Amino acid sequence: MGVAQLPGIIARLRAAGAAPGHPVAIIERATLPEQRILRGTLADITALAAAQQVEPPALLIVGDVAAFTATDTGASLTEPAATAGVPA
């Protein structure tokens, strides 16, 4: 994912009908010791990424799987609020 392209990617998803509360995650430096995971929604991920100064390389994960925390191996920057039906 182009970190600089995040606002445009989110705008296109919203324009295609994705709900603002749709879960997303950004995994920065995936598989490396300094991996960071940032979770949010389509409505807030751009602001969260800017506040946390996310830098490339980073992956954007979109969908319900982005809310899962059971298999995290890296430190999370933020955790989502409890979501019914999603394991924490």
mmCIF file of C-alpha atoms in Angstrom:
data_model
loop_
_atom_site.group_PDB
_atom_site.id
_atom_site.type_symbol
_atom_site.label_atom_id
_atom_site.label_comp_id
_atom_site.label_asym_id
_atom_site.label_seq_id
_atom_site.Cartn_x
_atom_site.Cartn_y
_atom_site.Cartn_z
ATOM 1 C CA MET A 1 0.000 0.000 0.000
ATOM 2 C CA GLY A 2 1.261 3.453 -0.746
ATOM 3 C CA VAL A 3 1.020 5.189 2.629
ATOM 4 C CA ALA A 4 0.665 8.508 0.819
ATOM 5 C CA GLN A 5 -2.254 7.031 -1.137
ATOM 6 C CA LEU A 6 -4.241 6.028 1.974
ATOM 7 C CA PRO A 7 -6.743 8.936 1.851
ATOM 8 C CA GLY A 8 -7.529 8.191 -1.801
ATOM 9 C CA ILE A 9 -7.894 4.456 -1.201
ATOM 10 C CA ILE A 10 -10.284 5.089 1.691
ATOM 11 C CA ALA A 11 -12.267 7.615 -0.371
ATOM 12 C CA ARG A 12 -12.675 5.095 -3.205
ATOM 13 C CA LEU A 13 -13.837 2.383 -0.801
ATOM 14 C CA ARG A 14 -16.387 4.773 0.729
ATOM 15 C CA ALA A 15 -17.547 5.887 -2.745
ATOM 16 C CA ALA A 16 -18.089 2.225 -3.640
ATOM 17 C CA GLY A 17 -20.453 1.871 -0.694
ATOM 18 C CA ALA A 18 -18.256 0.649 2.171
ATOM 19 C CA ALA A 19 -19.658 1.712 5.542
ATOM 20 C CA PRO A 20 -17.692 4.188 7.672
ATOM 21 C CA GLY A 21 -17.565 1.622 10.495
ATOM 22 C CA HIS A 22 -16.008 -1.066 8.287
ATOM 23 C CA PRO A 23 -12.898 -2.400 10.088
ATOM 24 C CA VAL A 24 -9.427 -1.818 8.709
ATOM 25 C CA ALA A 25 -5.888 -2.380 9.907
ATOM 26 C CA ILE A 26 -2.505 -1.141 8.832
ATOM 27 C CA ILE A 27 0.460 -3.407 9.446
ATOM 28 C CA GLU A 28 3.668 -1.454 9.297
ATOM 29 C CA ARG A 29 6.914 -3.403 8.703
ATOM 30 C CA ALA A 30 5.046 -6.737 8.697
ATOM 31 C CA THR A 31 7.054 -9.765 9.894
ATOM 32 C CA LEU A 32 9.932 -7.618 11.127
ATOM 33 C CA PRO A 33 10.826 -7.199 14.806
ATOM 34 C CA GLU A 34 9.609 -3.590 14.725
ATOM 35 C CA GLN A 35 6.176 -4.514 13.276
ATOM 36 C CA ARG A 36 3.319 -2.247 14.354
ATOM 37 C CA ILE A 37 -0.410 -2.834 13.933
ATOM 38 C CA LEU A 38 -2.875 0.034 13.812
ATOM 39 C CA ARG A 39 -6.592 -0.781 13.865
ATOM 40 C CA GLY A 40 -9.529 1.444 13.114
ATOM 41 C CA THR A 41 -12.402 1.945 10.754
ATOM 42 C CA LEU A 42 -12.717 3.509 7.331
ATOM 43 C CA ALA A 43 -13.919 6.645 9.119
ATOM 44 C CA ASP A 44 -10.844 7.088 11.308
ATOM 45 C CA ILE A 45 -7.881 5.149 9.881
ATOM 46 C CA THR A 46 -6.448 8.054 7.886
ATOM 47 C CA ALA A 47 -6.302 10.291 10.962
ATOM 48 C CA LEU A 48 -4.945 7.450 13.112
ATOM 49 C CA ALA A 49 -2.217 6.676 10.571
ATOM 50 C CA ALA A 50 -1.207 10.327 10.445
ATOM 51 C CA ALA A 51 -1.189 10.636 14.248
ATOM 52 C CA GLN A 52 0.966 7.509 14.570
ATOM 53 C CA GLN A 53 3.236 8.614 11.691
ATOM 54 C CA VAL A 54 2.884 5.337 9.786
ATOM 55 C CA GLU A 55 5.670 4.895 7.237
ATOM 56 C CA PRO A 56 6.238 2.440 4.393
ATOM 57 C CA PRO A 57 6.357 -0.443 4.029
ATOM 58 C CA ALA A 58 2.809 -0.955 5.246
ATOM 59 C CA LEU A 59 -0.098 -3.228 4.367
ATOM 60 C CA LEU A 60 -3.735 -2.150 4.402
ATOM 61 C CA ILE A 61 -6.137 -4.865 5.515
ATOM 62 C CA VAL A 62 -9.818 -4.157 4.865
ATOM 63 C CA GLY A 63 -12.686 -6.208 6.241
ATOM 64 C CA ASP A 64 -13.805 -8.138 9.282
ATOM 65 C CA VAL A 65 -10.474 -9.927 9.567
ATOM 66 C CA ALA A 66 -8.889 -6.568 10.460
ATOM 67 C CA ALA A 67 -10.705 -6.618 13.805
ATOM 68 C CA PHE A 68 -9.208 -9.943 14.951
ATOM 69 C CA THR A 69 -6.590 -9.857 17.690
ATOM 70 C CA ALA A 70 -6.162 -13.533 18.633
ATOM 71 C CA THR A 71 -3.097 -14.128 16.443
ATOM 72 C CA ASP A 72 -1.279 -10.817 16.815
ATOM 73 C CA THR A 73 2.441 -11.216 17.261
ATOM 74 C CA GLY A 74 3.412 -7.571 17.146
ATOM 75 C CA ALA A 75 2.615 -4.712 19.469
ATOM 76 C CA SER A 76 -0.604 -2.896 18.640
ATOM 77 C CA LEU A 77 -0.684 0.855 18.595
ATOM 78 C CA THR A 78 -4.420 0.947 19.204
ATOM 79 C CA GLU A 79 -7.081 -1.624 19.889
ATOM 80 C CA PRO A 80 -10.650 -1.418 18.606
ATOM 81 C CA ALA A 81 -13.579 -1.214 20.947
ATOM 82 C CA ALA A 82 -15.148 -4.581 21.742
ATOM 83 C CA THR A 83 -17.136 -5.794 18.767
ATOM 84 C CA ALA A 84 -19.935 -8.300 19.165
ATOM 85 C CA GLY A 85 -19.039 -11.640 17.626
ATOM 86 C CA VAL A 86 -15.371 -10.813 17.064
ATOM 87 C CA PRO A 87 -12.845 -12.660 19.253
ATOM 88 C CA ALA A 88 -10.614 -10.380 21.296
#
